[in-house]
Amino acid sequence: MTDTQNRPVGLLDSGFGGLSVTRAVRAALPHEDLVFAADCGFAPWGDRTDDFILERCGRLVEFLEAKNIKALVLACNTATAVCAAPLRARLSIPVVGIEPAVFPAVRETETGVVGVIATAKTVASAKYGKLAAEALAWAKDARGLDVKLFSQGCPGLMECVERGDFEGEETLRLIEAYVAEMRAAHADRIVLGCTHYPFLSDAIARAVPDAELLDPAPAVAQQLVRRLTEEGLLRAEDGHIGSAEFFATGADAARETVLQALWPGKPTLHELP
């Protein structure tokens, strides 16, 4: 085992949504040490300019680099859409991003109707537009199916999770507004295109009871496993129990309470300098 293999994996998000990915990474790699950084004090990113997102994401990456990480996971669809390419060009470590699970949705749909719920920034991004076009073209060529795709930006939902409001009146009202058209069109696959939304999956499932929800987090974790394996960076399974540290801008008691609702063991939330 080398010192490099013992270094932690860094994960970042605009807020606590990235914990859904971190949870999947922990399940896939229980022996790896993890450092999670969230920009809660400046969230959400989904309605910000690219320059703002690049600057804030860059701050988180600098912090994680100082933690001597061996790989970086962009546990944020917005950050992946805006920042993945420049970060891969700059960093010498593996950079794993996340994107909405549109291809699995068009492969699996039986009604030919698919919904994607995401941030406005993700839905409007060129990266998402290219992904959606390629997935629809694949469905036409491979399945002979003209899939109807609903791409819905969802202002406000991320903030519900950040407040720890998973079932409140405002949360349920927003979910209903965003999925009503998909439900009426008989969508049978709903892509959770923001890492915050898996924490709302119970409420979303009730709003669209005939649809399967697709969360890309497990696929991100498996991609991280592949990249660490390819680079010889996997930590040896020697009985070490992986640790997890959590940092955020704007860390306070209220945000720590939300973190503890989303991660077992009552973790401490540290202020991100």
PDB file of C-alpha atoms in Angstrom:
ATOM      1  CA  MET A   1       0.000   0.000   0.000  1.00  0.00           C
ATOM      2  CA  THR A   2       1.303   3.454  -0.911  1.00  0.00           C
ATOM      3  CA  ASP A   3       0.788   6.815   0.751  1.00  0.00           C
ATOM      4  CA  THR A   4      -1.072   7.900  -2.380  1.00  0.00           C
ATOM      5  CA  GLN A   5      -3.581   5.071  -1.962  1.00  0.00           C
ATOM      6  CA  ASN A   6      -4.182   6.189   1.619  1.00  0.00           C
ATOM      7  CA  ARG A   7      -5.131   9.736   0.631  1.00  0.00           C
ATOM      8  CA  PRO A   8      -8.821  10.681   0.864  1.00  0.00           C
ATOM      9  CA  VAL A   9     -11.379  11.103  -1.887  1.00  0.00           C
ATOM     10  CA  GLY A  10     -12.801  14.622  -2.139  1.00  0.00           C
ATOM     11  CA  LEU A  11     -16.426  15.349  -2.998  1.00  0.00           C
ATOM     12  CA  LEU A  12     -18.099  18.715  -3.504  1.00  0.00           C
ATOM     13  CA  ASP A  13     -21.508  20.227  -4.090  1.00  0.00           C
ATOM     14  CA  SER A  14     -23.208  23.585  -3.813  1.00  0.00           C
ATOM     15  CA  GLY A  15     -24.985  22.211  -0.740  1.00  0.00           C
ATOM     16  CA  PHE A  16     -25.985  18.993   0.971  1.00  0.00           C
ATOM     17  CA  GLY A  17     -27.402  17.288  -2.119  1.00  0.00           C
ATOM     18  CA  GLY A  18     -23.994  15.807  -2.816  1.00  0.00           C
ATOM     19  CA  LEU A  19     -24.459  13.671   0.269  1.00  0.00           C
ATOM     20  CA  SER A  20     -26.652  11.398  -1.866  1.00  0.00           C
ATOM     21  CA  VAL A  21     -23.583  10.695  -4.000  1.00  0.00           C
ATOM     22  CA  THR A  22     -21.319  10.508  -0.952  1.00  0.00           C
ATOM     23  CA  ARG A  23     -23.683   7.906   0.494  1.00  0.00           C
ATOM     24  CA  ALA A  24     -23.347   5.797  -2.670  1.00  0.00           C
ATOM     25  CA  VAL A  25     -19.553   6.193  -2.610  1.00  0.00           C
ATOM     26  CA  ARG A  26     -19.439   5.091   1.013  1.00  0.00           C
ATOM     27  CA  ALA A  27     -21.504   1.987   0.163  1.00  0.00           C
ATOM     28  CA  ALA A  28     -19.207   1.094  -2.745  1.00  0.00           C
ATOM     29  CA  LEU A  29     -15.938   1.970  -0.986  1.00  0.00           C
ATOM     30  CA  PRO A  30     -16.369   1.462   2.772  1.00  0.00           C
ATOM     31  CA  HIS A  31     -12.623   1.530   3.405  1.00  0.00           C
ATOM     32  CA  GLU A  32     -11.903   4.887   1.718  1.00  0.00           C
ATOM     33  CA  ASP A  33     -11.558   8.135   3.671  1.00  0.00           C
ATOM     34  CA  LEU A  34     -13.881  10.863   2.365  1.00  0.00           C
ATOM     35  CA  VAL A  35     -13.832  14.656   2.602  1.00  0.00           C
ATOM     36  CA  PHE A  36     -17.051  16.436   1.611  1.00  0.00           C
ATOM     37  CA  ALA A  37     -17.164  20.180   0.922  1.00  0.00           C
ATOM     38  CA  ALA A  38     -20.404  22.127   0.429  1.00  0.00           C
ATOM     39  CA  ASP A  39     -20.890  25.772  -0.514  1.00  0.00           C
ATOM     40  CA  CYS A  40     -24.045  26.181   1.592  1.00  0.00           C
ATOM     41  CA  GLY A  41     -23.284  29.821   2.327  1.00  0.00           C
ATOM     42  CA  PHE A  42     -23.429  30.671  -1.393  1.00  0.00           C
ATOM     43  CA  ALA A  43     -26.049  28.156  -2.553  1.00  0.00           C
ATOM     44  CA  PRO A  44     -27.914  27.610  -4.774  1.00  0.00           C
ATOM     45  CA  TRP A  45     -25.704  27.547  -7.860  1.00  0.00           C
ATOM     46  CA  GLY A  46     -28.485  26.456 -10.204  1.00  0.00           C
ATOM     47  CA  ASP A  47     -29.552  29.990 -11.113  1.00  0.00           C
ATOM     48  CA  ARG A  48     -26.085  31.602 -11.077  1.00  0.00           C
ATOM     49  CA  THR A  49     -23.780  32.614 -13.921  1.00  0.00           C
ATOM     50  CA  ASP A  50     -21.097  30.272 -15.198  1.00  0.00           C
ATOM     51  CA  ASP A  51     -18.411  32.663 -13.922  1.00  0.00           C
ATOM     52  CA  PHE A  52     -19.874  32.573 -10.414  1.00  0.00           C
ATOM     53  CA  ILE A  53     -20.058  28.767 -10.443  1.00  0.00           C
ATOM     54  CA  LEU A  54     -16.497  28.442 -11.736  1.00  0.00           C
ATOM     55  CA  GLU A  55     -15.236  30.780  -9.013  1.00  0.00           C
ATOM     56  CA  ARG A  56     -17.098  29.084  -6.161  1.00  0.00           C
ATOM     57  CA  CYS A  57     -16.310  25.566  -7.376  1.00  0.00           C
ATOM     58  CA  GLY A  58     -12.676  26.611  -7.697  1.00  0.00           C
ATOM     59  CA  ARG A  59     -12.646  27.665  -4.043  1.00  0.00           C
ATOM     60  CA  LEU A  60     -13.937  24.273  -2.946  1.00  0.00           C
ATOM     61  CA  VAL A  61     -11.421  22.469  -5.136  1.00  0.00           C
ATOM     62  CA  GLU A  62      -8.552  24.501  -3.652  1.00  0.00           C
ATOM     63  CA  PHE A  63      -9.714  23.525  -0.166  1.00  0.00           C
ATOM     64  CA  LEU A  64      -9.910  19.850  -1.114  1.00  0.00           C
ATOM     65  CA  GLU A  65      -6.509  19.975  -2.813  1.00  0.00           C
ATOM     66  CA  ALA A  66      -5.086  21.225   0.483  1.00  0.00           C
ATOM     67  CA  LYS A  67      -6.553  18.067   2.024  1.00  0.00           C
ATOM     68  CA  ASN A  68      -4.300  16.096  -0.353  1.00  0.00           C
ATOM     69  CA  ILE A  69      -7.135  14.262  -2.104  1.00  0.00           C
ATOM     70  CA  LYS A  70      -6.367  11.502  -4.609  1.00  0.00           C
ATOM     71  CA  ALA A  71      -9.575  11.920  -6.646  1.00  0.00           C
ATOM     72  CA  LEU A  72     -12.343  14.499  -6.991  1.00  0.00           C
ATOM     73  CA  VAL A  73     -16.059  13.777  -7.321  1.00  0.00           C
ATOM     74  CA  LEU A  74     -18.252  16.603  -8.588  1.00  0.00           C
ATOM     75  CA  ALA A  75     -21.349  15.510  -6.676  1.00  0.00           C
ATOM     76  CA  CYS A  76     -23.367  18.251  -8.354  1.00  0.00           C
ATOM     77  CA  ASN A  77     -25.004  18.276 -11.785  1.00  0.00           C
ATOM     78  CA  THR A  78     -24.576  22.037 -12.158  1.00  0.00           C
ATOM     79  CA  ALA A  79     -20.877  21.904 -11.272  1.00  0.00           C
ATOM     80  CA  THR A  80     -20.349  19.013 -13.680  1.00  0.00           C
ATOM     81  CA  ALA A  81     -22.051  20.879 -16.520  1.00  0.00           C
ATOM     82  CA  VAL A  82     -20.008  24.045 -15.974  1.00  0.00           C
ATOM     83  CA  CYS A  83     -16.729  22.983 -14.354  1.00  0.00           C
ATOM     84  CA  ALA A  84     -15.861  19.383 -15.283  1.00  0.00           C
ATOM     85  CA  ALA A  85     -13.970  20.149 -18.495  1.00  0.00           C
ATOM     86  CA  PRO A  86     -11.707  22.905 -17.096  1.00  0.00           C
ATOM     87  CA  LEU A  87     -11.030  20.916 -13.929  1.00  0.00           C
ATOM     88  CA  ARG A  88     -10.044  17.817 -15.892  1.00  0.00           C
ATOM     89  CA  ALA A  89      -7.687  19.972 -17.950  1.00  0.00           C
ATOM     90  CA  ARG A  90      -6.062  21.452 -14.829  1.00  0.00           C
ATOM     91  CA  LEU A  91      -5.948  18.623 -12.294  1.00  0.00           C
ATOM     92  CA  SER A  92      -3.694  15.573 -12.438  1.00  0.00           C
ATOM     93  CA  ILE A  93      -6.040  13.447 -10.315  1.00  0.00           C
ATOM     94  CA  PRO A  94      -9.173  11.641 -11.547  1.00  0.00           C
ATOM     95  CA  VAL A  95     -12.235  13.899 -11.769  1.00  0.00           C
ATOM     96  CA  VAL A  96     -15.597  12.106 -11.745  1.00  0.00           C
ATOM     97  CA  GLY A  97     -18.750  14.044 -12.567  1.00  0.00           C
ATOM     98  CA  ILE A  98     -22.452  13.338 -12.592  1.00  0.00           C
ATOM     99  CA  GLU A  99     -25.059  13.789 -15.273  1.00  0.00           C
ATOM    100  CA  PRO A 100     -28.793  13.089 -15.424  1.00  0.00           C
ATOM    101  CA  ALA A 101     -29.593   9.433 -16.157  1.00  0.00           C
ATOM    102  CA  VAL A 102     -31.318  10.196 -19.464  1.00  0.00           C
ATOM    103  CA  PHE A 103     -29.861   7.209 -21.342  1.00  0.00           C
ATOM    104  CA  PRO A 104     -31.091   4.646 -18.786  1.00  0.00           C
ATOM    105  CA  ALA A 105     -34.494   6.347 -18.848  1.00  0.00           C
ATOM    106  CA  VAL A 106     -34.920   6.137 -22.632  1.00  0.00           C
ATOM    107  CA  ARG A 107     -33.603   2.550 -22.622  1.00  0.00           C
ATOM    108  CA  GLU A 108     -36.131   1.452 -20.024  1.00  0.00           C
ATOM    109  CA  THR A 109     -39.262   3.504 -20.733  1.00  0.00           C
ATOM    110  CA  GLU A 110     -42.323   1.516 -21.740  1.00  0.00           C
ATOM    111  CA  THR A 111     -44.704   4.431 -22.301  1.00  0.00           C
ATOM    112  CA  GLY A 112     -42.192   6.406 -24.374  1.00  0.00           C
ATOM    113  CA  VAL A 113     -42.478   9.371 -22.013  1.00  0.00           C
ATOM    114  CA  VAL A 114     -39.593  10.430 -19.770  1.00  0.00           C
ATOM    115  CA  GLY A 115     -39.276  13.324 -17.342  1.00  0.00           C
ATOM    116  CA  VAL A 116     -36.125  15.019 -16.085  1.00  0.00           C
ATOM    117  CA  ILE A 117     -36.233  17.288 -13.046  1.00  0.00           C
ATOM    118  CA  ALA A 118     -33.094  19.336 -12.470  1.00  0.00           C
ATOM    119  CA  THR A 119     -31.846  22.841 -11.775  1.00  0.00           C
ATOM    120  CA  ALA A 120     -32.572  25.512 -14.349  1.00  0.00           C
ATOM    121  CA  LYS A 121     -28.818  25.788 -15.030  1.00  0.00           C
ATOM    122  CA  THR A 122     -28.502  22.070 -15.772  1.00  0.00           C
ATOM    123  CA  VAL A 123     -31.524  21.997 -18.080  1.00  0.00           C
ATOM    124  CA  ALA A 124     -30.272  25.069 -19.977  1.00  0.00           C
ATOM    125  CA  SER A 125     -26.680  23.831 -20.294  1.00  0.00           C
ATOM    126  CA  ALA A 126     -25.156  22.807 -23.606  1.00  0.00           C
ATOM    127  CA  LYS A 127     -23.872  19.632 -21.936  1.00  0.00           C
ATOM    128  CA  TYR A 128     -27.395  18.560 -20.994  1.00  0.00           C
ATOM    129  CA  GLY A 129     -28.790  19.554 -24.391  1.00  0.00           C
ATOM    130  CA  LYS A 130     -26.211  17.347 -26.103  1.00  0.00           C
ATOM    131  CA  LEU A 131     -26.901  14.454 -23.722  1.00  0.00           C
ATOM    132  CA  ALA A 132     -30.657  14.681 -24.262  1.00  0.00           C
ATOM    133  CA  ALA A 133     -30.330  14.877 -28.056  1.00  0.00           C
ATOM    134  CA  GLU A 134     -28.006  11.862 -28.139  1.00  0.00           C
ATOM    135  CA  ALA A 135     -30.312   9.835 -25.896  1.00  0.00           C
ATOM    136  CA  LEU A 136     -33.383  10.618 -27.998  1.00  0.00           C
ATOM    137  CA  ALA A 137     -31.501   9.767 -31.199  1.00  0.00           C
ATOM    138  CA  TRP A 138     -30.372   6.467 -29.660  1.00  0.00           C
ATOM    139  CA  ALA A 139     -33.951   5.607 -28.682  1.00  0.00           C
ATOM    140  CA  LYS A 140     -35.107   6.290 -32.237  1.00  0.00           C
ATOM    141  CA  ASP A 141     -32.328   4.242 -33.845  1.00  0.00           C
ATOM    142  CA  ALA A 142     -32.083   1.357 -31.377  1.00  0.00           C
ATOM    143  CA  ARG A 143     -35.696   1.028 -30.274  1.00  0.00           C
ATOM    144  CA  GLY A 144     -37.609   2.719 -33.073  1.00  0.00           C
ATOM    145  CA  LEU A 145     -39.159   4.876 -30.377  1.00  0.00           C
ATOM    146  CA  ASP A 146     -39.858   8.608 -30.503  1.00  0.00           C
ATOM    147  CA  VAL A 147     -39.454   9.356 -26.814  1.00  0.00           C
ATOM    148  CA  LYS A 148     -41.200  12.431 -25.468  1.00  0.00           C
ATOM    149  CA  LEU A 149     -38.816  14.103 -23.029  1.00  0.00           C
ATOM    150  CA  PHE A 150     -39.921  16.644 -20.431  1.00  0.00           C
ATOM    151  CA  SER A 151     -36.969  18.673 -19.103  1.00  0.00           C
ATOM    152  CA  GLN A 152     -38.108  20.665 -16.076  1.00  0.00           C
ATOM    153  CA  GLY A 153     -36.059  23.201 -14.147  1.00  0.00           C
ATOM    154  CA  CYS A 154     -37.125  23.193 -10.506  1.00  0.00           C
ATOM    155  CA  PRO A 155     -36.336  26.455  -8.680  1.00  0.00           C
ATOM    156  CA  GLY A 156     -36.807  26.129  -4.938  1.00  0.00           C
ATOM    157  CA  LEU A 157     -36.524  22.363  -4.505  1.00  0.00           C
ATOM    158  CA  MET A 158     -32.831  22.400  -3.654  1.00  0.00           C
ATOM    159  CA  GLU A 159     -33.511  25.010  -0.982  1.00  0.00           C
ATOM    160  CA  CYS A 160     -36.156  22.750   0.587  1.00  0.00           C
ATOM    161  CA  VAL A 161     -33.536  20.057   1.144  1.00  0.00           C
ATOM    162  CA  GLU A 162     -31.039  22.593   2.484  1.00  0.00           C
ATOM    163  CA  ARG A 163     -33.622  23.591   5.115  1.00  0.00           C
ATOM    164  CA  GLY A 164     -34.286  19.969   6.002  1.00  0.00           C
ATOM    165  CA  ASP A 165     -37.846  20.338   4.681  1.00  0.00           C
ATOM    166  CA  PHE A 166     -38.511  16.997   2.993  1.00  0.00           C
ATOM    167  CA  GLU A 167     -42.295  16.739   3.414  1.00  0.00           C
ATOM    168  CA  GLY A 168     -43.498  20.266   4.158  1.00  0.00           C
ATOM    169  CA  GLU A 169     -46.335  22.101   2.449  1.00  0.00           C
ATOM    170  CA  GLU A 170     -44.059  24.233   0.259  1.00  0.00           C
ATOM    171  CA  THR A 171     -41.959  21.225  -0.764  1.00  0.00           C
ATOM    172  CA  LEU A 172     -45.017  19.208  -1.765  1.00  0.00           C
ATOM    173  CA  ARG A 173     -46.496  22.181  -3.633  1.00  0.00           C
ATOM    174  CA  LEU A 174     -43.327  22.637  -5.694  1.00  0.00           C
ATOM    175  CA  ILE A 175     -43.037  18.929  -6.478  1.00  0.00           C
ATOM    176  CA  GLU A 176     -46.648  18.810  -7.642  1.00  0.00           C
ATOM    177  CA  ALA A 177     -46.155  21.848  -9.879  1.00  0.00           C
ATOM    178  CA  TYR A 178     -43.016  20.422 -11.472  1.00  0.00           C
ATOM    179  CA  VAL A 179     -44.238  16.877 -12.168  1.00  0.00           C
ATOM    180  CA  ALA A 180     -47.914  17.474 -13.010  1.00  0.00           C
ATOM    181  CA  GLU A 181     -47.361  17.689 -16.776  1.00  0.00           C
ATOM    182  CA  MET A 182     -45.157  14.588 -16.784  1.00  0.00           C
ATOM    183  CA  ARG A 183     -47.731  12.628 -14.815  1.00  0.00           C
ATOM    184  CA  ALA A 184     -50.536  13.728 -17.135  1.00  0.00           C
ATOM    185  CA  ALA A 185     -48.472  12.550 -20.129  1.00  0.00           C
ATOM    186  CA  HIS A 186     -47.948   9.117 -18.456  1.00  0.00           C
ATOM    187  CA  ALA A 187     -44.198   9.418 -17.928  1.00  0.00           C
ATOM    188  CA  ASP A 188     -42.952   6.122 -16.512  1.00  0.00           C
ATOM    189  CA  ARG A 189     -39.362   7.197 -15.825  1.00  0.00           C
ATOM    190  CA  ILE A 190     -38.438  10.329 -13.859  1.00  0.00           C
ATOM    191  CA  VAL A 191     -34.757  11.246 -13.800  1.00  0.00           C
ATOM    192  CA  LEU A 192     -33.559  12.899 -10.596  1.00  0.00           C
ATOM    193  CA  GLY A 193     -31.248  15.417 -12.252  1.00  0.00           C
ATOM    194  CA  CYS A 194     -30.054  17.165  -9.099  1.00  0.00           C
ATOM    195  CA  THR A 195     -28.231  15.413  -6.277  1.00  0.00           C
ATOM    196  CA  HIS A 196     -30.593  17.017  -3.747  1.00  0.00           C
ATOM    197  CA  TYR A 197     -33.655  15.295  -5.162  1.00  0.00           C
ATOM    198  CA  PRO A 198     -33.028  11.722  -3.928  1.00  0.00           C
ATOM    199  CA  PHE A 199     -33.718  13.103  -0.450  1.00  0.00           C
ATOM    200  CA  LEU A 200     -37.198  14.022  -1.744  1.00  0.00           C
ATOM    201  CA  SER A 201     -37.770  10.685  -3.476  1.00  0.00           C
ATOM    202  CA  ASP A 202     -40.602   9.568  -1.177  1.00  0.00           C
ATOM    203  CA  ALA A 203     -42.586  12.731  -1.865  1.00  0.00           C
ATOM    204  CA  ILE A 204     -41.795  12.650  -5.591  1.00  0.00           C
ATOM    205  CA  ALA A 205     -42.816   8.989  -5.832  1.00  0.00           C
ATOM    206  CA  ARG A 206     -46.179   9.786  -4.269  1.00  0.00           C
ATOM    207  CA  ALA A 207     -46.695  12.612  -6.784  1.00  0.00           C
ATOM    208  CA  VAL A 208     -45.857  10.331  -9.742  1.00  0.00           C
ATOM    209  CA  PRO A 209     -46.885   6.898  -8.451  1.00  0.00           C
ATOM    210  CA  ASP A 210     -46.697   5.134 -11.817  1.00  0.00           C
ATOM    211  CA  ALA A 211     -43.138   6.249 -12.594  1.00  0.00           C
ATOM    212  CA  GLU A 212     -39.786   4.800 -11.605  1.00  0.00           C
ATOM    213  CA  LEU A 213     -37.304   7.331 -10.217  1.00  0.00           C
ATOM    214  CA  LEU A 214     -33.753   7.140 -11.574  1.00  0.00           C
ATOM    215  CA  ASP A 215     -30.906   8.270  -9.314  1.00  0.00           C
ATOM    216  CA  PRO A 216     -27.457   8.359 -10.980  1.00  0.00           C
ATOM    217  CA  ALA A 217     -25.531   8.278  -7.677  1.00  0.00           C
ATOM    218  CA  PRO A 218     -24.752   4.516  -7.718  1.00  0.00           C
ATOM    219  CA  ALA A 219     -23.387   4.828 -11.265  1.00  0.00           C
ATOM    220  CA  VAL A 220     -21.153   7.708 -10.146  1.00  0.00           C
ATOM    221  CA  ALA A 221     -19.802   5.574  -7.320  1.00  0.00           C
ATOM    222  CA  GLN A 222     -19.034   2.736  -9.735  1.00  0.00           C
ATOM    223  CA  GLN A 223     -17.285   5.140 -12.101  1.00  0.00           C
ATOM    224  CA  LEU A 224     -15.139   6.304  -9.181  1.00  0.00           C
ATOM    225  CA  VAL A 225     -14.269   2.681  -8.402  1.00  0.00           C
ATOM    226  CA  ARG A 226     -13.239   2.172 -12.041  1.00  0.00           C
ATOM    227  CA  ARG A 227     -11.091   5.308 -12.135  1.00  0.00           C
ATOM    228  CA  LEU A 228      -9.353   4.536  -8.842  1.00  0.00           C
ATOM    229  CA  THR A 229      -8.691   0.988 -10.041  1.00  0.00           C
ATOM    230  CA  GLU A 230      -7.311   2.187 -13.386  1.00  0.00           C
ATOM    231  CA  GLU A 231      -4.955   4.613 -11.648  1.00  0.00           C
ATOM    232  CA  GLY A 232      -3.858   2.158  -8.954  1.00  0.00           C
ATOM    233  CA  LEU A 233      -5.350   4.408  -6.283  1.00  0.00           C
ATOM    234  CA  LEU A 234      -7.761   2.046  -4.522  1.00  0.00           C
ATOM    235  CA  ARG A 235      -7.039   1.702  -0.844  1.00  0.00           C
ATOM    236  CA  ALA A 236      -6.285  -1.866   0.188  1.00  0.00           C
ATOM    237  CA  GLU A 237      -9.116  -3.585   2.049  1.00  0.00           C
ATOM    238  CA  ASP A 238      -7.053  -4.169   5.174  1.00  0.00           C
ATOM    239  CA  GLY A 239      -9.740  -3.706   7.784  1.00  0.00           C
ATOM    240  CA  HIS A 240      -9.516   0.081   7.773  1.00  0.00           C
ATOM    241  CA  ILE A 241     -12.922   1.695   8.304  1.00  0.00           C
ATOM    242  CA  GLY A 242     -13.189   4.758   6.116  1.00  0.00           C
ATOM    243  CA  SER A 243     -13.675   8.106   7.808  1.00  0.00           C
ATOM    244  CA  ALA A 244     -15.825  10.991   6.574  1.00  0.00           C
ATOM    245  CA  GLU A 245     -15.268  14.696   7.240  1.00  0.00           C
ATOM    246  CA  PHE A 246     -17.826  17.375   6.384  1.00  0.00           C
ATOM    247  CA  PHE A 247     -17.117  21.039   5.665  1.00  0.00           C
ATOM    248  CA  ALA A 248     -19.376  23.878   4.527  1.00  0.00           C
ATOM    249  CA  THR A 249     -19.362  27.603   4.047  1.00  0.00           C
ATOM    250  CA  GLY A 250     -21.887  29.131   6.404  1.00  0.00           C
ATOM    251  CA  ALA A 251     -21.644  26.189   8.784  1.00  0.00           C
ATOM    252  CA  ASP A 252     -23.905  26.673  11.798  1.00  0.00           C
ATOM    253  CA  ALA A 253     -26.024  24.657  14.202  1.00  0.00           C
ATOM    254  CA  ALA A 254     -29.045  24.603  11.880  1.00  0.00           C
ATOM    255  CA  ARG A 255     -27.018  23.265   8.958  1.00  0.00           C
ATOM    256  CA  GLU A 256     -25.323  20.714  11.185  1.00  0.00           C
ATOM    257  CA  THR A 257     -28.793  19.479  12.169  1.00  0.00           C
ATOM    258  CA  VAL A 258     -29.669  19.014   8.489  1.00  0.00           C
ATOM    259  CA  LEU A 259     -26.382  17.164   7.897  1.00  0.00           C
ATOM    260  CA  GLN A 260     -27.165  14.847  10.794  1.00  0.00           C
ATOM    261  CA  ALA A 261     -30.589  14.121   9.291  1.00  0.00           C
ATOM    262  CA  LEU A 262     -28.915  13.062   6.041  1.00  0.00           C
ATOM    263  CA  TRP A 263     -25.860  11.166   7.349  1.00  0.00           C
ATOM    264  CA  PRO A 264     -25.727   8.607  10.167  1.00  0.00           C
ATOM    265  CA  GLY A 265     -23.695   8.925  13.328  1.00  0.00           C
ATOM    266  CA  LYS A 266     -24.296  12.602  14.177  1.00  0.00           C
ATOM    267  CA  PRO A 267     -21.322  13.987  12.223  1.00  0.00           C
ATOM    268  CA  THR A 268     -19.823  17.392  12.981  1.00  0.00           C
ATOM    269  CA  LEU A 269     -20.086  20.118  10.341  1.00  0.00           C
ATOM    270  CA  HIS A 270     -16.905  22.181  10.139  1.00  0.00           C
ATOM    271  CA  GLU A 271     -16.663  25.697   8.756  1.00  0.00           C
ATOM    272  CA  LEU A 272     -15.001  25.775   5.353  1.00  0.00           C
ATOM    273  CA  PRO A 273     -12.484  28.638   5.389  1.00  0.00           C
TER     274      PRO A 273
END
